[in-house]
PDB file of C-alpha atoms and ligand atoms in Angstrom:
ATOM      1  CA  MET I 185       0.000   0.000   0.000  1.00 76.00           C
ATOM      2  CA  ASN I 186       1.299   3.486  -0.901  1.00 87.00           C
ATOM      3  CA  ARG I 187       2.099   5.947   1.862  1.00 93.00           C
ATOM      4  CA  HIS I 188      -0.589   8.305   0.455  1.00 97.00           C
ATOM      5  CA  LEU I 189      -4.088   7.707  -0.950  1.00 98.00           C
ATOM      6  CA  LEU I 190      -4.619  10.405  -3.553  1.00 98.00           C
ATOM      7  CA  SER I 191      -6.527   8.751  -6.353  1.00 98.00           C
ATOM      8  CA  VAL I 192      -8.164   5.454  -7.269  1.00 97.00           C
ATOM      9  CA  GLU I 193      -5.814   5.444 -10.256  1.00 95.00           C
ATOM     10  CA  ASP I 194      -2.922   4.744  -7.867  1.00 94.00           C
ATOM     11  CA  LEU I 195      -4.588   1.547  -6.589  1.00 97.00           C
ATOM     12  CA  THR I 196      -4.273  -1.847  -8.238  1.00 96.00           C
ATOM     13  CA  SER I 197      -7.316  -4.105  -7.979  1.00 96.00           C
ATOM     14  CA  ASP I 198      -5.336  -6.158  -5.422  1.00 96.00           C
ATOM     15  CA  ASP I 199      -4.679  -2.991  -3.359  1.00 96.00           C
ATOM     16  CA  ALA I 200      -8.385  -2.145  -3.425  1.00 97.00           C
ATOM     17  CA  LEU I 201      -9.447  -5.687  -2.478  1.00 97.00           C
ATOM     18  CA  HIS I 202      -6.870  -5.644   0.325  1.00 96.00           C
ATOM     19  CA  ILE I 203      -8.476  -2.460   1.725  1.00 97.00           C
ATOM     20  CA  LEU I 204     -11.977  -3.996   1.467  1.00 97.00           C
ATOM     21  CA  ASP I 205     -10.811  -7.230   3.096  1.00 96.00           C
ATOM     22  CA  THR I 206      -9.096  -5.288   5.899  1.00 96.00           C
ATOM     23  CA  ALA I 207     -12.295  -3.277   6.457  1.00 96.00           C
ATOM     24  CA  HIS I 208     -14.233  -6.547   6.625  1.00 95.00           C
ATOM     25  CA  GLU I 209     -11.766  -7.957   9.149  1.00 94.00           C
ATOM     26  CA  LEU I 210     -12.072  -4.753  11.218  1.00 94.00           C
ATOM     27  CA  SER I 211     -15.864  -5.073  11.134  1.00 93.00           C
ATOM     28  CA  ARG I 212     -15.557  -8.637  12.430  1.00 90.00           C
ATOM     29  CA  ILE I 213     -13.195  -7.603  15.245  1.00 88.00           C
ATOM     30  CA  THR I 214     -15.120  -4.494  16.320  1.00 84.00           C
ATOM     31  CA  ASP I 215     -18.580  -6.093  16.047  1.00 80.00           C
ATOM     32  CA  GLY I 216     -18.524  -7.544  19.556  1.00 74.00           C
ATOM     33  CA  ALA I 217     -17.307  -6.201  22.861  1.00 72.00           C
ATOM     34  CA  ILE I 218     -14.130  -4.627  21.447  1.00 78.00           C
ATOM     35  CA  ARG I 219     -15.073  -1.271  19.922  1.00 82.00           C
ATOM     36  CA  LYS I 220     -11.666   0.417  20.081  1.00 90.00           C
ATOM     37  CA  LEU I 221      -8.295  -0.908  18.948  1.00 93.00           C
ATOM     38  CA  PRO I 222      -4.869   0.305  20.104  1.00 93.00           C
ATOM     39  CA  THR I 223      -3.405   0.255  16.580  1.00 93.00           C
ATOM     40  CA  LEU I 224      -2.669   3.987  16.163  1.00 95.00           C
ATOM     41  CA  ARG I 225      -2.147   4.893  19.816  1.00 95.00           C
ATOM     42  CA  GLY I 226       0.244   7.835  20.088  1.00 95.00           C
ATOM     43  CA  ARG I 227      -0.207   8.784  16.403  1.00 96.00           C
ATOM     44  CA  THR I 228      -1.722  12.124  15.377  1.00 97.00           C
ATOM     45  CA  VAL I 229      -4.140  12.477  12.480  1.00 97.00           C
ATOM     46  CA  VAL I 230      -5.374  15.816  11.138  1.00 97.00           C
ATOM     47  CA  ASN I 231      -8.639  16.499   9.319  1.00 97.00           C
ATOM     48  CA  LEU I 232      -7.816  19.479   7.066  1.00 97.00           C
ATOM     49  CA  PHE I 233     -11.112  20.542   5.485  1.00 97.00           C
ATOM     50  CA  PHE I 234     -11.350  23.565   3.188  1.00 96.00           C
ATOM     51  CA  GLU I 235     -14.851  22.525   2.043  1.00 95.00           C
ATOM     52  CA  ASP I 236     -17.905  21.568   4.077  1.00 95.00           C
ATOM     53  CA  SER I 237     -18.467  17.946   4.997  1.00 97.00           C
ATOM     54  CA  THR I 238     -20.532  15.889   7.402  1.00 97.00           C
ATOM     55  CA  ARG I 239     -19.980  12.229   6.488  1.00 98.00           C
ATOM     56  CA  THR I 240     -16.344  12.242   5.371  1.00 98.00           C
ATOM     57  CA  ARG I 241     -14.953  14.453   8.131  1.00 97.00           C
ATOM     58  CA  LEU I 242     -16.856  12.799  10.964  1.00 97.00           C
ATOM     59  CA  SER I 243     -16.278   9.255   9.744  1.00 98.00           C
ATOM     60  CA  PHE I 244     -12.534   9.837   9.391  1.00 98.00           C
ATOM     61  CA  GLU I 245     -12.618  11.253  12.913  1.00 98.00           C
ATOM     62  CA  ALA I 246     -14.578   8.237  14.205  1.00 97.00           C
ATOM     63  CA  ALA I 247     -12.255   5.853  12.335  1.00 97.00           C
ATOM     64  CA  ALA I 248      -9.102   7.460  13.750  1.00 97.00           C
ATOM     65  CA  LYS I 249     -10.535   7.455  17.288  1.00 97.00           C
ATOM     66  CA  ARG I 250     -11.560   3.786  17.010  1.00 96.00           C
ATOM     67  CA  LEU I 251      -7.911   3.091  16.219  1.00 96.00           C
ATOM     68  CA  SER I 252      -6.894   5.182  19.278  1.00 96.00           C
ATOM     69  CA  ALA I 253      -5.210   7.988  17.274  1.00 97.00           C
ATOM     70  CA  ASP I 254      -5.239  11.596  18.464  1.00 97.00           C
ATOM     71  CA  VAL I 255      -7.313  13.721  16.075  1.00 97.00           C
ATOM     72  CA  ILE I 256      -6.963  17.422  15.289  1.00 96.00           C
ATOM     73  CA  SER I 257      -9.820  18.880  13.253  1.00 93.00           C
ATOM     74  CA  PHE I 258      -9.316  21.932  11.084  1.00 92.00           C
ATOM     75  CA  SER I 259     -12.027  23.772   9.147  1.00 92.00           C
ATOM     76  CA  ALA I 260     -11.048  26.613   6.852  1.00 91.00           C
ATOM     77  CA  LYS I 261     -14.063  28.568   8.112  1.00 89.00           C
ATOM     78  CA  GLY I 262     -12.975  30.406  11.239  1.00 88.00           C
ATOM     79  CA  SER I 263      -9.270  29.723  10.625  1.00 92.00           C
ATOM     80  CA  SER I 264      -6.381  31.935   9.506  1.00 93.00           C
ATOM     81  CA  VAL I 265      -7.133  30.924   5.896  1.00 92.00           C
ATOM     82  CA  SER I 266      -9.533  33.894   5.974  1.00 89.00           C
ATOM     83  CA  LYS I 267      -6.451  36.089   6.654  1.00 92.00           C
ATOM     84  CA  GLY I 268      -4.790  34.728   3.531  1.00 93.00           C
ATOM     85  CA  GLU I 269      -2.722  31.865   4.999  1.00 95.00           C
ATOM     86  CA  SER I 270      -1.672  29.452   2.255  1.00 96.00           C
ATOM     87  CA  LEU I 271      -2.155  25.671   2.042  1.00 95.00           C
ATOM     88  CA  LYS I 272       1.598  25.211   2.500  1.00 96.00           C
ATOM     89  CA  ASP I 273       1.773  27.341   5.667  1.00 96.00           C
ATOM     90  CA  THR I 274      -1.410  25.799   7.071  1.00 96.00           C
ATOM     91  CA  ALA I 275      -0.160  22.238   6.508  1.00 96.00           C
ATOM     92  CA  GLN I 276       3.298  22.998   7.911  1.00 97.00           C
ATOM     93  CA  THR I 277       1.696  24.579  10.989  1.00 96.00           C
ATOM     94  CA  LEU I 278      -0.357  21.429  11.559  1.00 96.00           C
ATOM     95  CA  GLU I 279       2.672  19.207  11.052  1.00 96.00           C
ATOM     96  CA  ALA I 280       4.549  21.284  13.627  1.00 96.00           C
ATOM     97  CA  MET I 281       1.745  20.320  16.043  1.00 95.00           C
ATOM     98  CA  GLY I 282       2.511  16.664  15.409  1.00 95.00           C
ATOM     99  CA  ALA I 283       0.384  15.686  12.393  1.00 97.00           C
ATOM    100  CA  GLU I 284       1.636  12.396  10.942  1.00 97.00           C
ATOM    101  CA  LEU I 285      -1.269  11.919   8.560  1.00 98.00           C
ATOM    102  CA  ILE I 286      -3.296  14.664   6.883  1.00 98.00           C
ATOM    103  CA  ILE I 287      -6.776  14.019   5.497  1.00 98.00           C
ATOM    104  CA  ILE I 288      -7.484  16.872   3.124  1.00 98.00           C
ATOM    105  CA  ARG I 289     -10.638  18.088   1.388  1.00 98.00           C
ATOM    106  CA  HIS I 290     -10.131  21.040  -0.928  1.00 97.00           C
ATOM    107  CA  GLY I 291     -12.096  22.818  -3.641  1.00 95.00           C
ATOM    108  CA  SER I 292      -9.215  22.614  -6.125  1.00 96.00           C
ATOM    109  CA  SER I 293      -8.642  19.452  -8.148  1.00 97.00           C
ATOM    110  CA  GLY I 294      -5.090  18.246  -7.460  1.00 97.00           C
ATOM    111  CA  ALA I 295      -4.764  19.884  -4.019  1.00 97.00           C
ATOM    112  CA  ALA I 296      -4.152  16.570  -2.223  1.00 98.00           C
ATOM    113  CA  ALA I 297      -1.488  15.523  -4.738  1.00 98.00           C
ATOM    114  CA  ARG I 298       0.145  18.952  -4.450  1.00 97.00           C
ATOM    115  CA  LEU I 299       0.347  18.565  -0.678  1.00 97.00           C
ATOM    116  CA  ALA I 300       1.712  15.010  -0.920  1.00 97.00           C
ATOM    117  CA  ASN I 301       4.263  15.655  -3.665  1.00 96.00           C
ATOM    118  CA  SER I 302       5.444  19.199  -2.937  1.00 95.00           C
ATOM    119  CA  GLY I 303       7.830  18.264  -0.133  1.00 95.00           C
ATOM    120  CA  TRP I 304       6.083  20.824   2.103  1.00 97.00           C
ATOM    121  CA  VAL I 305       5.302  18.137   4.692  1.00 97.00           C
ATOM    122  CA  GLY I 306       6.473  14.601   5.450  1.00 97.00           C
ATOM    123  CA  ALA I 307       3.059  13.415   6.619  1.00 97.00           C
ATOM    124  CA  HIS I 308       0.963  10.782   4.861  1.00 97.00           C
ATOM    125  CA  VAL I 309      -1.810  12.407   2.808  1.00 98.00           C
ATOM    126  CA  ILE I 310      -5.318  11.078   2.140  1.00 98.00           C
ATOM    127  CA  ASN I 311      -7.559  12.740  -0.402  1.00 98.00           C
ATOM    128  CA  ALA I 312     -11.017  13.346   1.095  1.00 98.00           C
ATOM    129  CA  GLY I 313     -12.264  15.042  -2.084  1.00 98.00           C
ATOM    130  CA  ASP I 314     -10.431  17.478  -4.377  1.00 98.00           C
ATOM    131  CA  GLY I 315     -12.588  19.718  -6.555  1.00 96.00           C
ATOM    132  CA  THR I 316     -14.331  17.706  -9.263  1.00 94.00           C
ATOM    133  CA  HIS I 317     -11.411  15.259  -9.491  1.00 97.00           C
ATOM    134  CA  GLU I 318     -11.614  12.341  -7.013  1.00 98.00           C
ATOM    135  CA  HIS I 319     -13.013  11.077  -3.712  1.00 98.00           C
ATOM    136  CA  PRO I 320     -11.259   7.704  -3.368  1.00 98.00           C
ATOM    137  CA  THR I 321     -12.526   6.694   0.084  1.00 98.00           C
ATOM    138  CA  GLN I 322     -16.125   7.287  -1.024  1.00 98.00           C
ATOM    139  CA  ALA I 323     -15.584   4.877  -3.928  1.00 98.00           C
ATOM    140  CA  LEU I 324     -13.996   2.319  -1.588  1.00 98.00           C
ATOM    141  CA  LEU I 325     -16.909   2.451   0.847  1.00 98.00           C
ATOM    142  CA  ASP I 326     -19.345   2.188  -2.062  1.00 98.00           C
ATOM    143  CA  ALA I 327     -17.497  -0.867  -3.405  1.00 98.00           C
ATOM    144  CA  TYR I 328     -17.528  -2.375   0.098  1.00 98.00           C
ATOM    145  CA  THR I 329     -21.289  -1.783   0.366  1.00 98.00           C
ATOM    146  CA  ILE I 330     -22.001  -3.313  -3.059  1.00 98.00           C
ATOM    147  CA  ARG I 331     -19.799  -6.309  -2.295  1.00 97.00           C
ATOM    148  CA  SER I 332     -21.494  -6.878   1.055  1.00 96.00           C
ATOM    149  CA  HIS I 333     -24.836  -7.230  -0.791  1.00 96.00           C
ATOM    150  CA  PHE I 334     -23.822  -9.214  -3.842  1.00 94.00           C
ATOM    151  CA  ASP I 335     -20.756 -11.251  -2.965  1.00 83.00           C
ATOM    152  CA  LYS I 336     -20.782 -12.617   0.551  1.00 72.00           C
ATOM    153  CA  ARG I 337     -17.602 -14.555  -0.288  1.00 77.00           C
ATOM    154  CA  GLY I 338     -15.615 -11.317  -0.576  1.00 78.00           C
ATOM    155  CA  GLY I 339     -14.476 -11.608  -4.183  1.00 87.00           C
ATOM    156  CA  ASN I 340     -14.464  -8.926  -6.821  1.00 93.00           C
ATOM    157  CA  LEU I 341     -17.518  -7.310  -8.396  1.00 96.00           C
ATOM    158  CA  SER I 342     -17.666  -9.165 -11.699  1.00 95.00           C
ATOM    159  CA  GLY I 343     -21.201  -9.676 -12.983  1.00 95.00           C
ATOM    160  CA  ILE I 344     -22.571  -6.647 -11.092  1.00 97.00           C
ATOM    161  CA  HIS I 345     -24.047  -3.771 -13.098  1.00 98.00           C
ATOM    162  CA  VAL I 346     -23.907  -0.363 -11.386  1.00 98.00           C
ATOM    163  CA  GLY I 347     -25.640   2.767 -12.691  1.00 98.00           C
ATOM    164  CA  ILE I 348     -24.264   6.158 -11.646  1.00 98.00           C
ATOM    165  CA  VAL I 349     -27.006   8.676 -12.283  1.00 98.00           C
ATOM    166  CA  GLY I 350     -27.172  12.461 -12.268  1.00 97.00           C
ATOM    167  CA  ASP I 351     -24.637  15.264 -12.054  1.00 97.00           C
ATOM    168  CA  ILE I 352     -21.662  13.337 -13.431  1.00 97.00           C
ATOM    169  CA  LEU I 353     -20.073  16.576 -14.656  1.00 96.00           C
ATOM    170  CA  HIS I 354     -19.333  18.005 -11.205  1.00 94.00           C
ATOM    171  CA  SER I 355     -18.920  14.714  -9.346  1.00 96.00           C
ATOM    172  CA  ARG I 356     -15.632  13.457  -7.934  1.00 97.00           C
ATOM    173  CA  VAL I 357     -17.654  10.534  -6.547  1.00 98.00           C
ATOM    174  CA  ALA I 358     -18.679   9.491 -10.075  1.00 98.00           C
ATOM    175  CA  ARG I 359     -15.110   9.564 -11.393  1.00 98.00           C
ATOM    176  CA  SER I 360     -13.648   7.598  -8.465  1.00 98.00           C
ATOM    177  CA  ASN I 361     -16.484   5.063  -8.575  1.00 98.00           C
ATOM    178  CA  ALA I 362     -16.279   4.587 -12.347  1.00 98.00           C
ATOM    179  CA  LEU I 363     -12.558   3.865 -12.047  1.00 98.00           C
ATOM    180  CA  LEU I 364     -12.724   1.668  -8.959  1.00 98.00           C
ATOM    181  CA  LEU I 365     -15.842  -0.383  -9.690  1.00 98.00           C
ATOM    182  CA  THR I 366     -14.649  -1.279 -13.196  1.00 98.00           C
ATOM    183  CA  LYS I 367     -11.193  -2.082 -11.805  1.00 97.00           C
ATOM    184  CA  LEU I 368     -12.964  -4.553  -9.514  1.00 97.00           C
ATOM    185  CA  GLY I 369     -14.818  -6.149 -12.438  1.00 96.00           C
ATOM    186  CA  ALA I 370     -18.223  -4.430 -12.299  1.00 97.00           C
ATOM    187  CA  SER I 371     -19.923  -3.071 -15.365  1.00 98.00           C
ATOM    188  CA  VAL I 372     -20.770   0.637 -14.953  1.00 98.00           C
ATOM    189  CA  THR I 373     -23.228   2.827 -16.863  1.00 98.00           C
ATOM    190  CA  VAL I 374     -23.268   6.569 -16.277  1.00 98.00           C
ATOM    191  CA  VAL I 375     -26.631   8.231 -16.895  1.00 98.00           C
ATOM    192  CA  ALA I 376     -27.182  11.997 -17.159  1.00 98.00           C
ATOM    193  CA  PRO I 377     -28.588  14.693 -19.386  1.00 97.00           C
ATOM    194  CA  PRO I 378     -26.038  15.702 -22.063  1.00 96.00           C
ATOM    195  CA  THR I 379     -25.364  18.989 -20.208  1.00 95.00           C
ATOM    196  CA  LEU I 380     -24.254  17.103 -17.066  1.00 96.00           C
ATOM    197  CA  MET I 381     -22.036  14.570 -18.837  1.00 97.00           C
ATOM    198  CA  PRO I 382     -18.318  15.514 -18.726  1.00 95.00           C
ATOM    199  CA  ILE I 383     -16.380  16.183 -21.907  1.00 94.00           C
ATOM    200  CA  GLY I 384     -14.118  13.172 -22.476  1.00 94.00           C
ATOM    201  CA  VAL I 385     -16.456  10.669 -20.776  1.00 96.00           C
ATOM    202  CA  GLU I 386     -15.822   8.395 -23.796  1.00 96.00           C
ATOM    203  CA  SER I 387     -12.363   7.742 -22.344  1.00 96.00           C
ATOM    204  CA  TRP I 388     -13.862   6.485 -19.052  1.00 97.00           C
ATOM    205  CA  PRO I 389     -14.213   2.687 -18.771  1.00 97.00           C
ATOM    206  CA  VAL I 390     -18.041   2.929 -18.686  1.00 98.00           C
ATOM    207  CA  ASN I 391     -21.166   2.800 -20.842  1.00 98.00           C
ATOM    208  CA  VAL I 392     -22.882   6.157 -21.356  1.00 98.00           C
ATOM    209  CA  SER I 393     -26.646   6.641 -21.483  1.00 98.00           C
ATOM    210  CA  PHE I 394     -29.026   9.586 -21.553  1.00 98.00           C
ATOM    211  CA  ASN I 395     -32.080   7.405 -20.937  1.00 98.00           C
ATOM    212  CA  PHE I 396     -32.592   6.446 -17.285  1.00 98.00           C
ATOM    213  CA  ASP I 397     -35.775   4.425 -17.881  1.00 98.00           C
ATOM    214  CA  GLU I 398     -34.031   2.214 -20.412  1.00 98.00           C
ATOM    215  CA  VAL I 399     -31.044   1.442 -18.134  1.00 98.00           C
ATOM    216  CA  LEU I 400     -32.789   1.204 -14.743  1.00 98.00           C
ATOM    217  CA  PRO I 401     -34.295  -2.325 -15.078  1.00 98.00           C
ATOM    218  CA  GLN I 402     -30.813  -3.743 -15.819  1.00 98.00           C
ATOM    219  CA  LEU I 403     -29.096  -2.342 -12.715  1.00 98.00           C
ATOM    220  CA  ASP I 404     -28.052  -4.233  -9.589  1.00 98.00           C
ATOM    221  CA  ALA I 405     -27.027  -1.017  -7.841  1.00 98.00           C
ATOM    222  CA  VAL I 406     -28.452   2.428  -8.626  1.00 98.00           C
ATOM    223  CA  MET I 407     -26.200   5.202  -7.367  1.00 98.00           C
ATOM    224  CA  MET I 408     -28.009   8.547  -7.416  1.00 98.00           C
ATOM    225  CA  LEU I 409     -25.801  11.644  -7.358  1.00 98.00           C
ATOM    226  CA  ARG I 410     -26.464  15.007  -5.812  1.00 96.00           C
ATOM    227  CA  ILE I 411     -27.112  17.957  -8.107  1.00 95.00           C
ATOM    228  CA  GLN I 412     -24.174  20.167  -7.077  1.00 92.00           C
ATOM    229  CA  SER I 413     -25.808  23.596  -7.370  1.00 84.00           C
ATOM    230  CA  GLU I 414     -22.858  25.222  -5.598  1.00 84.00           C
ATOM    231  CA  ARG I 415     -20.584  24.302  -8.544  1.00 83.00           C
ATOM    232  CA  MET I 416     -23.084  25.489 -11.201  1.00 83.00           C
ATOM    233  CA  ASP I 417     -22.663  28.979 -12.599  1.00 76.00           C
ATOM    234  CA  GLU I 418     -25.277  28.516 -15.324  1.00 80.00           C
ATOM    235  CA  SER I 419     -28.439  26.577 -15.965  1.00 85.00           C
ATOM    236  CA  TYR I 420     -27.863  22.897 -16.814  1.00 88.00           C
ATOM    237  CA  PHE I 421     -31.515  21.829 -17.089  1.00 89.00           C
ATOM    238  CA  PRO I 422     -34.802  23.628 -17.782  1.00 85.00           C
ATOM    239  CA  SER I 423     -36.215  23.293 -14.243  1.00 91.00           C
ATOM    240  CA  GLU I 424     -35.878  21.132 -11.140  1.00 92.00           C
ATOM    241  CA  ARG I 425     -39.263  19.604 -11.933  1.00 95.00           C
ATOM    242  CA  GLU I 426     -38.105  18.642 -15.426  1.00 95.00           C
ATOM    243  CA  TYR I 427     -34.831  17.197 -14.072  1.00 95.00           C
ATOM    244  CA  SER I 428     -36.718  15.081 -11.521  1.00 96.00           C
ATOM    245  CA  ARG I 429     -39.096  13.850 -14.206  1.00 96.00           C
ATOM    246  CA  MET I 430     -36.294  12.723 -16.509  1.00 97.00           C
ATOM    247  CA  TYR I 431     -33.526  11.677 -14.086  1.00 97.00           C
ATOM    248  CA  GLY I 432     -34.906  11.552 -10.544  1.00 98.00           C
ATOM    249  CA  LEU I 433     -35.603   8.313  -8.684  1.00 98.00           C
ATOM    250  CA  GLY I 434     -39.197   8.632  -7.495  1.00 97.00           C
ATOM    251  CA  SER I 435     -42.034   6.242  -6.738  1.00 95.00           C
ATOM    252  CA  ASN I 436     -43.061   5.781 -10.399  1.00 95.00           C
ATOM    253  CA  ARG I 437     -39.565   4.860 -11.483  1.00 97.00           C
ATOM    254  CA  MET I 438     -39.090   2.546  -8.468  1.00 97.00           C
ATOM    255  CA  LYS I 439     -41.428   0.116 -10.237  1.00 97.00           C
ATOM    256  CA  LEU I 440     -38.692  -0.415 -12.851  1.00 98.00           C
ATOM    257  CA  LEU I 441     -36.113  -1.558 -10.282  1.00 98.00           C
ATOM    258  CA  LYS I 442     -34.808  -5.082 -10.677  1.00 97.00           C
ATOM    259  CA  SER I 443     -35.592  -7.519  -7.881  1.00 97.00           C
ATOM    260  CA  GLY I 444     -32.722  -7.632  -5.367  1.00 97.00           C
ATOM    261  CA  SER I 445     -31.276  -4.303  -6.510  1.00 98.00           C
ATOM    262  CA  ILE I 446     -30.050  -1.634  -4.087  1.00 98.00           C
ATOM    263  CA  ILE I 447     -30.403   2.156  -4.030  1.00 98.00           C
ATOM    264  CA  MET I 448     -27.317   4.202  -3.127  1.00 98.00           C
ATOM    265  CA  HIS I 449     -26.506   7.896  -2.647  1.00 98.00           C
ATOM    266  CA  PRO I 450     -23.210   9.295  -1.321  1.00 98.00           C
ATOM    267  CA  GLY I 451     -25.052  12.133   0.452  1.00 97.00           C
ATOM    268  CA  PRO I 452     -25.944  14.789   1.172  1.00 97.00           C
ATOM    269  CA  MET I 453     -29.232  14.226  -0.654  1.00 97.00           C
ATOM    270  CA  ASN I 454     -31.484  16.775  -2.316  1.00 95.00           C
ATOM    271  CA  ARG I 455     -34.704  14.994  -1.418  1.00 98.00           C
ATOM    272  CA  GLY I 456     -37.355  15.694  -4.035  1.00 96.00           C
ATOM    273  CA  LEU I 457     -34.794  16.543  -6.724  1.00 95.00           C
ATOM    274  CA  GLU I 458     -32.496  13.622  -7.649  1.00 97.00           C
ATOM    275  CA  ILE I 459     -34.142  11.233  -5.165  1.00 98.00           C
ATOM    276  CA  ALA I 460     -37.607  11.139  -3.614  1.00 98.00           C
ATOM    277  CA  SER I 461     -38.124  10.170   0.017  1.00 98.00           C
ATOM    278  CA  ALA I 462     -40.028   7.122  -1.266  1.00 97.00           C
ATOM    279  CA  ALA I 463     -36.729   5.870  -2.710  1.00 98.00           C
ATOM    280  CA  ALA I 464     -34.317   7.168  -0.048  1.00 98.00           C
ATOM    281  CA  ASP I 465     -36.302   5.533   2.744  1.00 98.00           C
ATOM    282  CA  ASP I 466     -37.301   2.351   0.887  1.00 98.00           C
ATOM    283  CA  ASP I 467     -36.152  -1.097   2.025  1.00 98.00           C
ATOM    284  CA  LYS I 468     -33.886  -1.231  -1.028  1.00 98.00           C
ATOM    285  CA  SER I 469     -32.004   1.864   0.148  1.00 98.00           C
ATOM    286  CA  VAL I 470     -28.536   1.208   1.620  1.00 98.00           C
ATOM    287  CA  ILE I 471     -27.701   4.890   2.110  1.00 98.00           C
ATOM    288  CA  LEU I 472     -27.165   4.615   5.865  1.00 98.00           C
ATOM    289  CA  GLU I 473     -25.198   1.379   5.384  1.00 98.00           C
ATOM    290  CA  GLN I 474     -22.866   3.392   3.150  1.00 98.00           C
ATOM    291  CA  VAL I 475     -22.288   5.787   6.055  1.00 98.00           C
ATOM    292  CA  GLN I 476     -21.680   2.914   8.490  1.00 97.00           C
ATOM    293  CA  ASN I 477     -19.279   1.210   6.087  1.00 98.00           C
ATOM    294  CA  GLY I 478     -17.451   4.519   5.613  1.00 98.00           C
ATOM    295  CA  VAL I 479     -16.075   4.282   9.146  1.00 97.00           C
ATOM    296  CA  LEU I 480     -14.770   0.726   8.585  1.00 97.00           C
ATOM    297  CA  VAL I 481     -13.226   1.483   5.207  1.00 98.00           C
ATOM    298  CA  ARG I 482     -11.565   4.627   6.546  1.00 98.00           C
ATOM    299  CA  MET I 483     -10.205   2.660   9.509  1.00 97.00           C
ATOM    300  CA  ALA I 484      -8.667   0.254   6.994  1.00 97.00           C
ATOM    301  CA  VAL I 485      -7.223   3.111   4.915  1.00 98.00           C
ATOM    302  CA  LEU I 486      -5.704   4.819   7.973  1.00 98.00           C
ATOM    303  CA  TYR I 487      -4.246   1.543   9.221  1.00 96.00           C
ATOM    304  CA  LEU I 488      -2.769   0.488   5.866  1.00 96.00           C
ATOM    305  CA  THR I 489      -1.513   3.957   4.892  1.00 96.00           C
ATOM    306  CA  MET I 490       0.275   4.424   8.200  1.00 94.00           C
ATOM    307  CA  GLY I 491       2.083   1.123   8.024  1.00 82.00           C
ATOM    308  CA  GLY I 492      -0.302  -1.835   8.195  1.00 74.00           C
ATOM    309  CA  PRO I 493       1.708  -4.977   8.925  1.00 66.00           C
ATOM    310  CA  GLN I 494       4.606  -2.817  10.123  1.00 63.00           C
ATOM    311  CA  LEU I 495       2.355  -1.647  12.959  1.00 59.00           C
ATOM    312  CA  ILE I 496       1.775  -5.297  13.845  1.00 53.00           C
ATOM    313  CA  SER I 497       5.506  -5.977  13.972  1.00 53.00           C
ATOM    314  CA  GLU I 498       5.750  -3.003  16.330  1.00 56.00           C
ATOM    315  CA  GLY I 499       3.396  -4.903  18.644  1.00 51.00           C
ATOM    316  CA  VAL I 500      -0.061  -3.545  17.799  1.00 51.00           C
ATOM    317  CA  THR I 501      -2.664  -5.615  15.993  1.00 52.00           C
ATOM    318  CA  PRO I 502      -5.674  -4.471  13.998  1.00 50.00           C
TER     319      PRO I 502
HETATM  320  N1   CP Y 134     -20.300  11.826   0.600  1.00 73.59           N
HETATM  321  C1   CP Y 134     -19.682  12.878   1.123  1.00 73.59           C
HETATM  322  O1   CP Y 134     -18.519  13.178   0.756  1.00 73.59           O
HETATM  323  O2   CP Y 134     -20.394  13.554   2.050  1.00 73.59           O
HETATM  324  P1   CP Y 134     -19.882  14.812   2.875  1.00 73.59           P
HETATM  325  O3   CP Y 134     -19.739  15.956   1.899  1.00 73.59           O
HETATM  326  O4   CP Y 134     -20.922  15.065   3.921  1.00 73.59           O
HETATM  327  O5   CP Y 134     -18.541  14.453   3.453  1.00 73.59           O
END
């Protein structure tokens, strides 16, 4: 395992399966009386968030604490970033306070790689979402969730068809999932209106469709994406009502779902726009399982990035 996790592109399928298997092992160990492991005792992890987050920031914090690490949380809002402090100076300040691993979310694509490769800090770096580029731990927790439903034996995802539906253009989740799920053997179809399909999508390892109703009955997992209004500086569809009618998952469209299929959403959801409450709260929805699995997968990523087996040889076990 690399000392950083910046992009799904850096992972081989064996690396990814190793992370999923480690998360599964951690779930087995922490399912009973033992909730907290001593694995990262004495290590300091920093959450460095320049963009808002609920799930990613809190689940990394929960994951680090379950491994007994000390956690420092930084939000750009209310910090000296508002006085003009740079990423370099901010990261070096946090490293001076003992940060050995930095989990960074930033609005600029490439920010995590810049931090890891600039030589500014010696800490491990994990990308928690960089602009519209990647969100690798989201893709890993999504793969873990899909595998837990369709392959109880813990293999790869061959034979599973996943649809990623909605605002593909602005979505780092879509890019990371398209890369990871296909790497693990799944077949992926991205579905969106032409205005929300990225230029160059033909080079992605996916099928492309503009017709949700045609694709939906074939899908084992339907991953609905948030409309990212905050990244939109123009109009990408005629109206919210029209978008919902064509690309939303509501009660009418639920009738087209294949038996045994699951409904996913990385959150936060725009209920009533890309997904209706009838779908989000249906028995087929695994949205809260995704959140739960996020803690396990992030525990595995922290453990493996910071040394994995080396930690065991130092006397701590996962
Ligand atoms: N899925 C996700 O990244 O959610 P947050 O923005 O709440 O972290």
